[in-house]
Coordinates of C-alpha atoms and ligand atoms in Angstrom, one line a residue:
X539 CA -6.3 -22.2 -17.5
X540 CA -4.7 -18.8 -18.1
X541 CA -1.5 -19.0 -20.2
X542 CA 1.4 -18.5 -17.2
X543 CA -0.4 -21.1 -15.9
X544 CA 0.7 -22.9 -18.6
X545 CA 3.6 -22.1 -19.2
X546 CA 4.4 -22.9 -15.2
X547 CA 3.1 -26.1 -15.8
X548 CA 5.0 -26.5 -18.8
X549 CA 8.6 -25.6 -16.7
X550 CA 7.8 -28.0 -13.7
X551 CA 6.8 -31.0 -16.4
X552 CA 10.3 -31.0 -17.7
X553 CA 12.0 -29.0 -15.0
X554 CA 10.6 -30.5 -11.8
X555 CA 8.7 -28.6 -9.1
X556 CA 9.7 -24.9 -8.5
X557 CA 11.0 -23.1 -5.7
X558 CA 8.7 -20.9 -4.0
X559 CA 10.8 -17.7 -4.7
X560 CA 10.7 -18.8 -8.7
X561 CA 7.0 -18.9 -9.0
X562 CA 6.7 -15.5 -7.1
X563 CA 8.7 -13.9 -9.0
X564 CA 6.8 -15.5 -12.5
X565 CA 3.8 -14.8 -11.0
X566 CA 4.8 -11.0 -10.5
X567 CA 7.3 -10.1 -13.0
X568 CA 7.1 -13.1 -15.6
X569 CA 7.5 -10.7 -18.9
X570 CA 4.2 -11.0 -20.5
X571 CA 1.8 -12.4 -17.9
X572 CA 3.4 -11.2 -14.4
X573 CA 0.8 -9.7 -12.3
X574 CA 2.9 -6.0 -12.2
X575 CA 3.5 -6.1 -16.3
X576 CA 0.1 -6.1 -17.0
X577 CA -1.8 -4.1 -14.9
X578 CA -2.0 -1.1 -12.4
X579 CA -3.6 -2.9 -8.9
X580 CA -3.7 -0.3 -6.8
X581 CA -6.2 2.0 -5.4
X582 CA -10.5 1.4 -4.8
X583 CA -11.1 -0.5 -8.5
X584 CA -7.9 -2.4 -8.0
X585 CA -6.7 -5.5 -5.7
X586 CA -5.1 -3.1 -3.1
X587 CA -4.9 0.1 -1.7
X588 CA -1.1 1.4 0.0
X589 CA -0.6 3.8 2.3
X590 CA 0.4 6.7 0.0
X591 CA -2.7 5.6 -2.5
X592 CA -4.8 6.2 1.0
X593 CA -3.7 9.8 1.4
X594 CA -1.3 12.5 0.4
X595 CA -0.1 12.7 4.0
X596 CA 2.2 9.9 4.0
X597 CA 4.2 11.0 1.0
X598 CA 4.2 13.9 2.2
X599 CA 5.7 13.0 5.6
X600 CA 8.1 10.7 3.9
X601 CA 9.5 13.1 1.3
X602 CA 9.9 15.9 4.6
X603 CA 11.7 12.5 6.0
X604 CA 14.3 12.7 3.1
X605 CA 14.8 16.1 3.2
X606 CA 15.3 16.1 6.7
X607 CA 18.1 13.5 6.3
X608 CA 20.1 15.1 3.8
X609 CA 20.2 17.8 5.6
X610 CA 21.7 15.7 8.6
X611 CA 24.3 14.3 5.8
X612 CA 25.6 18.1 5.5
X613 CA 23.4 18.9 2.5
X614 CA 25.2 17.4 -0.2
X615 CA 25.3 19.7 -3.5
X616 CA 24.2 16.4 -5.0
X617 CA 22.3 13.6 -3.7
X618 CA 20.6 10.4 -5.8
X619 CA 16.9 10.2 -4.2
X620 CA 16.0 6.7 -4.7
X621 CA 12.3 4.7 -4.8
X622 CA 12.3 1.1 -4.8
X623 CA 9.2 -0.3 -6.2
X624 CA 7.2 3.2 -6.7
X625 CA 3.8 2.1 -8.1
X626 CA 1.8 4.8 -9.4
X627 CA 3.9 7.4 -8.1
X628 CA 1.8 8.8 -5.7
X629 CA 4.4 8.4 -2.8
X630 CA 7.4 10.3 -4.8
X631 CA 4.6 13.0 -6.3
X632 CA 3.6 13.9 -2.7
X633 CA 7.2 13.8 -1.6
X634 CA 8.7 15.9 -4.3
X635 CA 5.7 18.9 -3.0
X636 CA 6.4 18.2 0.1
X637 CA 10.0 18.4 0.2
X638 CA 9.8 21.8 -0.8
X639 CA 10.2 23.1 2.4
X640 CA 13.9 22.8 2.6
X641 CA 15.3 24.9 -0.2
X642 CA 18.3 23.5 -2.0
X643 CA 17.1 20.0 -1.4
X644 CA 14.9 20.0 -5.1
X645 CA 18.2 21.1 -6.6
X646 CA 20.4 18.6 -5.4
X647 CA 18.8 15.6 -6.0
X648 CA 18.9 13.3 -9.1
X649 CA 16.0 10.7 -9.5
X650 CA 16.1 7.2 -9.9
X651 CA 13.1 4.9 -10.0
X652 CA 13.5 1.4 -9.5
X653 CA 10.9 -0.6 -11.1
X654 CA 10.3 -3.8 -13.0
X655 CA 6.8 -3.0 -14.7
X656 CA 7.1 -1.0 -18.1
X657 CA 3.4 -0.4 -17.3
X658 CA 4.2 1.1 -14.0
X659 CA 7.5 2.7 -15.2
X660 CA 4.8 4.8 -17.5
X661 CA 2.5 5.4 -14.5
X662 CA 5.5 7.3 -12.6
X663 CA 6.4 9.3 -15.6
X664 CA 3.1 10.3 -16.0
X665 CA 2.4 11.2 -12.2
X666 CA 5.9 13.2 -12.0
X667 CA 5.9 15.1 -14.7
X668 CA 7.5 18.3 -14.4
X669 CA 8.2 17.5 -10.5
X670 CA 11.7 17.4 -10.8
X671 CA 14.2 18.2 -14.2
X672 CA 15.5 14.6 -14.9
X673 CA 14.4 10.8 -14.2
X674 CA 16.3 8.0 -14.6
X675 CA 14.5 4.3 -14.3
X676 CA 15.9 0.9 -13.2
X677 CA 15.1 -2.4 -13.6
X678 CA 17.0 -3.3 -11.4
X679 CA 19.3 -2.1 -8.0
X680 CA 22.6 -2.9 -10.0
X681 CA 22.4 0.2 -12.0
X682 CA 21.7 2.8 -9.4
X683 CA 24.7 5.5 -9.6
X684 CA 27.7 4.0 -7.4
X685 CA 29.4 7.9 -6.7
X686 CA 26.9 9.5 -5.0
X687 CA 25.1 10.0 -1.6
X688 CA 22.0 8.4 -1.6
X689 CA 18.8 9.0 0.7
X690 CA 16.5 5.6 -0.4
X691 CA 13.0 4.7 0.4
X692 CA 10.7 2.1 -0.8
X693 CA 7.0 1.1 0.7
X694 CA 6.2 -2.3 0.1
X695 CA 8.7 -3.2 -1.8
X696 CA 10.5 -5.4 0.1
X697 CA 7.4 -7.5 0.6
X698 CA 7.1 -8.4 -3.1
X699 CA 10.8 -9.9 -2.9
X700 CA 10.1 -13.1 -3.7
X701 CA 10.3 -15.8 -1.2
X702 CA 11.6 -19.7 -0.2
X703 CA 10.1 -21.8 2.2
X704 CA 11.7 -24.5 4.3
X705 CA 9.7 -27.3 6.0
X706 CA 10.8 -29.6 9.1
X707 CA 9.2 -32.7 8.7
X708 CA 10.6 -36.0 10.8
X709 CA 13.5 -33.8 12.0
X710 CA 14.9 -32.7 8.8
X711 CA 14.5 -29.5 6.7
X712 CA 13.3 -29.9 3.3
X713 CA 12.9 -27.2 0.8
X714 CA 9.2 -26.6 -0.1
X715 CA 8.2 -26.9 -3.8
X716 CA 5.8 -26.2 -6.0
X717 CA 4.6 -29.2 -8.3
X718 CA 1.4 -30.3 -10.2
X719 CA -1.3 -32.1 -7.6
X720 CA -4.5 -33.5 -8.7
X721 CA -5.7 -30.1 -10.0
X722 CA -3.7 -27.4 -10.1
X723 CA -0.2 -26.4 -8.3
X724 CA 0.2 -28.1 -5.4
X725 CA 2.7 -27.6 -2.5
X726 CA 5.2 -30.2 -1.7
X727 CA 8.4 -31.1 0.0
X728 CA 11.6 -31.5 -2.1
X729 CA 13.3 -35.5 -1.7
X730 CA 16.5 -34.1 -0.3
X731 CA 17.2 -33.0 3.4
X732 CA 19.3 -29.9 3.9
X733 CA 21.4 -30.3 6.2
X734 CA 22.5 -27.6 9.0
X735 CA 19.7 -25.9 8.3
X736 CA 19.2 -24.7 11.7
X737 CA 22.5 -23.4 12.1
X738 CA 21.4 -20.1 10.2
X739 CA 18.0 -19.6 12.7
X740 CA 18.5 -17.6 15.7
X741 CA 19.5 -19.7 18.6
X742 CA 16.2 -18.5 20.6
X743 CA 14.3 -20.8 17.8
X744 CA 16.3 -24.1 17.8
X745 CA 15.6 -26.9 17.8
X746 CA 12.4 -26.1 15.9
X747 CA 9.7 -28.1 16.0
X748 CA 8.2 -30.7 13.9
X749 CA 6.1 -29.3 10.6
X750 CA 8.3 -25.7 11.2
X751 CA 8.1 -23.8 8.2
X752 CA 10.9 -21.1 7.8
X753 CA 10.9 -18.8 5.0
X754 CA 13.8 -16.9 3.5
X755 CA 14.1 -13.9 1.3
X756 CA 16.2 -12.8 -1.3
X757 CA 17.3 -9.4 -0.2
X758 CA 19.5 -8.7 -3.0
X759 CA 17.8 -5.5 -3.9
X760 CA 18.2 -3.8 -0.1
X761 CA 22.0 -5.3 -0.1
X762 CA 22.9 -3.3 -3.3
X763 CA 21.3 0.3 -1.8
X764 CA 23.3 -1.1 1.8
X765 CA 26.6 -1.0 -0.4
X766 CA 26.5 2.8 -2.0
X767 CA 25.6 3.6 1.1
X768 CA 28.0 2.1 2.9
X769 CA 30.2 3.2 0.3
X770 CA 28.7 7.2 -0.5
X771 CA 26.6 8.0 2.8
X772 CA 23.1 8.5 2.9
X773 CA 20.2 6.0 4.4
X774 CA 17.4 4.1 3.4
X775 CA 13.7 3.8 4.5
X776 CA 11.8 1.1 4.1
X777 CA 7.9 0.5 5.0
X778 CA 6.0 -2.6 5.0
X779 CA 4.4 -5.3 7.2
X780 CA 5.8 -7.8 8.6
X781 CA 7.1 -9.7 11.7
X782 CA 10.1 -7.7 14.5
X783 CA 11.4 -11.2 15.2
X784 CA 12.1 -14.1 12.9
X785 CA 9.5 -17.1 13.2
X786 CA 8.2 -19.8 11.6
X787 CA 5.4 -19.3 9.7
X788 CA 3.7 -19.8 5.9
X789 CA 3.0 -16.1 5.0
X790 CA 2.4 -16.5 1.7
X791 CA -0.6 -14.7 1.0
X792 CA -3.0 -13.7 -2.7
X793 CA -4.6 -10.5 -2.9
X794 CA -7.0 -9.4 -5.2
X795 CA -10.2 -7.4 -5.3
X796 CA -8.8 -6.5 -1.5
X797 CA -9.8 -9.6 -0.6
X798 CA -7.3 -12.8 0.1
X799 CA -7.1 -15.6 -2.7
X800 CA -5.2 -18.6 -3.1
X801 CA -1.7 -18.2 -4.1
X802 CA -1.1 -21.3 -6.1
X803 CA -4.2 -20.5 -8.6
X804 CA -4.9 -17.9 -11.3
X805 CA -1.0 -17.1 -11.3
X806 CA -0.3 -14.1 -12.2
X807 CA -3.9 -12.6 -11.4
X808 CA -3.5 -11.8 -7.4
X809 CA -0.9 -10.1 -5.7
X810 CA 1.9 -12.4 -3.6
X811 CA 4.0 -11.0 -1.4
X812 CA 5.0 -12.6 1.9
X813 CA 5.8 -10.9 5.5
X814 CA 9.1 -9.1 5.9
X815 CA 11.5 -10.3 8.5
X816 CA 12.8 -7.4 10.2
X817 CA 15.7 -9.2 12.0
X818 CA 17.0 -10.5 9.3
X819 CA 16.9 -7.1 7.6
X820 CA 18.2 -5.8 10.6
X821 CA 21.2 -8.4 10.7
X822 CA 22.4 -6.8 7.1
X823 CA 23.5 -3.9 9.2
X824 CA 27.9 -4.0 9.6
X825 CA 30.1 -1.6 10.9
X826 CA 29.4 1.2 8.8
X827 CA 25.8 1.5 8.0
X828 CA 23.5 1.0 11.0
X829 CA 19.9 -0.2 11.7
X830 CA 16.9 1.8 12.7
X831 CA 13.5 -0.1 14.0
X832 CA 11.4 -1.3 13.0
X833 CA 9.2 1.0 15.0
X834 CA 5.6 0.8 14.0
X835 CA 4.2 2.5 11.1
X836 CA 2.1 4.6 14.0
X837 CA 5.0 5.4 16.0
X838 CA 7.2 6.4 13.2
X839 CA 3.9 8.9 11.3
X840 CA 3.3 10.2 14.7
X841 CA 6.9 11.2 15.0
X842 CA 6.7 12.9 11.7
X843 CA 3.7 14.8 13.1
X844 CA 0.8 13.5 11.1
X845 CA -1.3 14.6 13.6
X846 CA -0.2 18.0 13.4
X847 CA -0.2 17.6 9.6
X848 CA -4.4 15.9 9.5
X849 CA -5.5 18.7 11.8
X850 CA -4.1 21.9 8.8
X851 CA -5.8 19.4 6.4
X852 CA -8.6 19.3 7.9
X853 CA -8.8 23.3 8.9
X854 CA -8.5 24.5 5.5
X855 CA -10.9 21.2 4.0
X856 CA -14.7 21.6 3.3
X857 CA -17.0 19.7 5.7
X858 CA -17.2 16.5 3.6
X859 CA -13.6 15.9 3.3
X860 CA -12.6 16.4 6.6
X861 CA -14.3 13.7 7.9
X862 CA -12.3 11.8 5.6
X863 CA -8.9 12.9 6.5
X864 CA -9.8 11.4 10.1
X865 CA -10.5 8.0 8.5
X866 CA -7.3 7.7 6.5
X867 CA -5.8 9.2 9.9
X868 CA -7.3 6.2 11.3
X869 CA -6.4 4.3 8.9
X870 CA -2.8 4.8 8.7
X871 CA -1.7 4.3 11.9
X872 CA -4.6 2.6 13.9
X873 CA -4.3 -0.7 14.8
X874 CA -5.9 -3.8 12.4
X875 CA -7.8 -3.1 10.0
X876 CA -6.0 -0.3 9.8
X877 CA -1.9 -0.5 9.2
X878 CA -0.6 1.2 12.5
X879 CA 1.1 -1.5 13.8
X880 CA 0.9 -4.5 11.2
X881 CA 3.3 -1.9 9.3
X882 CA 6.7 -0.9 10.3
X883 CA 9.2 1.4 9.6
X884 CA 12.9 0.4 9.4
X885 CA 16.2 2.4 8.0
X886 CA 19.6 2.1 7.3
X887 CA 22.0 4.8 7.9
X888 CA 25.3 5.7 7.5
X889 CA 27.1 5.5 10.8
X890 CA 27.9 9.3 10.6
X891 CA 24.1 10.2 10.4
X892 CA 22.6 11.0 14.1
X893 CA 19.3 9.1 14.9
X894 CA 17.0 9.4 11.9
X895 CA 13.8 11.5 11.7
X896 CA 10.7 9.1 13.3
X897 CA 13.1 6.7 14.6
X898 CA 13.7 8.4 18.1
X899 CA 13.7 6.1 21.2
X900 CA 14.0 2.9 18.9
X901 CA 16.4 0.2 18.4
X902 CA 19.6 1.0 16.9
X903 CA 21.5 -1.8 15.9
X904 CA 25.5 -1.7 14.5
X905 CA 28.7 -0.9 15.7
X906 CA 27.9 1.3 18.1
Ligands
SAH974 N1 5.4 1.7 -3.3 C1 4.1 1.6 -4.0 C2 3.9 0.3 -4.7 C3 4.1 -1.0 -3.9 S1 3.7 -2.4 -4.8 C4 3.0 2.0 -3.1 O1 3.2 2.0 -1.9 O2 1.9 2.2 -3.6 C5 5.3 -3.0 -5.3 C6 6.1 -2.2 -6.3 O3 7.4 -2.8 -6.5 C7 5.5 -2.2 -7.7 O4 5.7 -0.9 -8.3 C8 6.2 -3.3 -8.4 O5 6.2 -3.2 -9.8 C9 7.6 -3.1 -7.8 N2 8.5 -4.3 -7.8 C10 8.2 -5.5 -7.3 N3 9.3 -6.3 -7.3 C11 10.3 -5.6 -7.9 C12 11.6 -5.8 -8.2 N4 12.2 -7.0 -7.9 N5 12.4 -4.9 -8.7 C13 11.8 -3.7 -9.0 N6 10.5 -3.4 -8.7 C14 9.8 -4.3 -8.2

């Protein structure tokens, strides 16, 4: 037994069995033992490989993504350039080079990394060093800069925001917990019915059926980059897989070694995350800060011209790599195994901005 494993089992003996969303986020962030804290998973040695750890073309994309939008918001003198959840670096690295190409953008920007893992936070210093004059790290949304502009991205970020289930069983919803089974943690349904609980699902869904699970994120972290810019102007991009359309589902799923695992054992040793819900992401939109997408992760690359941007790679690479820049081509935005259209793209934008970069021809939700 590893020792958040016991200290899990420790909390449910006197506490009772956990919400989903409180073991995710032990499992991820606990401290001492969460799965972030103590180690860097990313890449061919790791448990995972993300698109900008795949290659140098979608950071690059995305940082000539941000550029492009604060240049839509008039080119502010001063703009706070925000990452949620920026791993290694990689992504912002690529960006920073990338963005180059619109002078004055370098200069206006101030840095702020939001991220949990002091091992990661080290990571990011490390890998943009030099790249631009100042860096300022968050643990947490709540202290991003509330007076200025903001262009925002984060790539599976919103993913690793920790989850709740919901089960229906003999017509009523019960929260699903986890408590100690024969051996191990084992999934169970709390004693008391909620009631309503179907008044909060889209009307196309109800009445669910029997053994409907629903799950339910905490969005806390996109709300609090929706207010500044609701409040300053700017937008916010946010990549990940998930679903366009709420539905029931478990989508709980363990990563590790790139290969699926059990979620409820070796806490803290496996990546959790769960599938985003774009519509409800999408229903955060108001009056002033609108909703692009989602629009596949293909779509919105191709947009950006990463075909364009593969075939100058390619040109100016020796023979051996260029036949890799076609398979992380592939890879990006083809469809399963690779990530072209498991992954979507979605933004927020200030109601002043025109359509966004990438987004052309897609859904635009808001007041409109
Ligand atoms: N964007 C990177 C990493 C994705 S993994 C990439 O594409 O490679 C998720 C990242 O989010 C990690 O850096 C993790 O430490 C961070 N993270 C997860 N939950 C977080 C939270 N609640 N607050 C801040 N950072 C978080």
């Amino acid at each position: 037994m590893n020792p958040l494993e016991r200290e899990i089992r420790a909390l449910i003996e006197t506490q009772g069995p956990l919400p989903v969303s409180r073991y995710m986020a032990l499992c991820l962030a606990h401290p001492e033992y969460g799965y972030y804290v103590t180690r860097d998973p990313f890449g061919a040695g790791g448990d995972f490989t993300t698109a900008p750890e795949i290659s140098q073309m979608f950071g690059e994309l995305v940082g000539v993504w941000c550029a492009e939008v604060w240049r839509l918001m008039g080119a502010p003198s001063r703009v706070a350039l925000v990452e949620a959840g920026p791993g290694r670096g990689t992504l912002m690295k690529d960006a920073l080079r990338a963005a180059k190409v619109l002078p004055g953008f370098l200069d206006a920007i101030e840095l702020h990394l939001i991220e949990t893992s002091p091992l990661l936070q080290e990571r990011q210093r490390e890998a943009l060093h030099g790249a631009v004059p100042s860096i300022a790290w968050h643990g947490e949304v709540s202290t991003l800069p509330d007076d200025a502009p903001l262009v925002a991205i984060g790539n599976e970020f919103v993913d690793a925001l920790p989850i709740d289930q919901f089960e229906k069983k003999a017509g009523r919803w019960h929260e699903r917990k986890i408590g100690l089974g024969v051996d191990g943690f084992a999934l169970g349904l709390d004693t008391a019915r909620i009631p309503d609980f179907e008044r909060h699902l889209p009307d196309r869904l109800t009445p669910a059926p029997e053994g409907a699970i629903f799950e339910r994120r905490a969005l806390g972290p996109v709300a609090g980059i929706l207010s500044r810019i609701e409040k300053n102007g700017g937008a916010a991009l946010f990549v990940d897989y998930g679903h366009t359309e709420s539905g029931f589902g478990d989508t709980l799923q363990a990563v590790r070694g790139h290969d699926y695992a059990e979620p409820l054992e070796t806490p803290g040793e496996a990546d959790l995350t769960a599938q985003v819900d774009f519509e409800v992401l999408a229903a955060l939109a108001n009056e002033t800060v609108h909703a692009f997408g989602p629009v596949t992760q293909r779509e919105f690359l191709g947009q950006l011209g990463i075909g364009a941007r593969a075939d100058i790679l390619r040109q100016n690479a020796k023979d051996e790599l260029r036949a890799e820049i076609t398979i992380s081509l592939e890879r990006l935005t083809g469809p399963a195994p690779g990530m072209g259209e498991l992954f979507k793209a979605f933004a927020f934008a200030h109601k002043d901005l025109p359509t966004l970069p990438g987004f052309d021809g897609a859904k635009h939700s808001g007041d409109s």
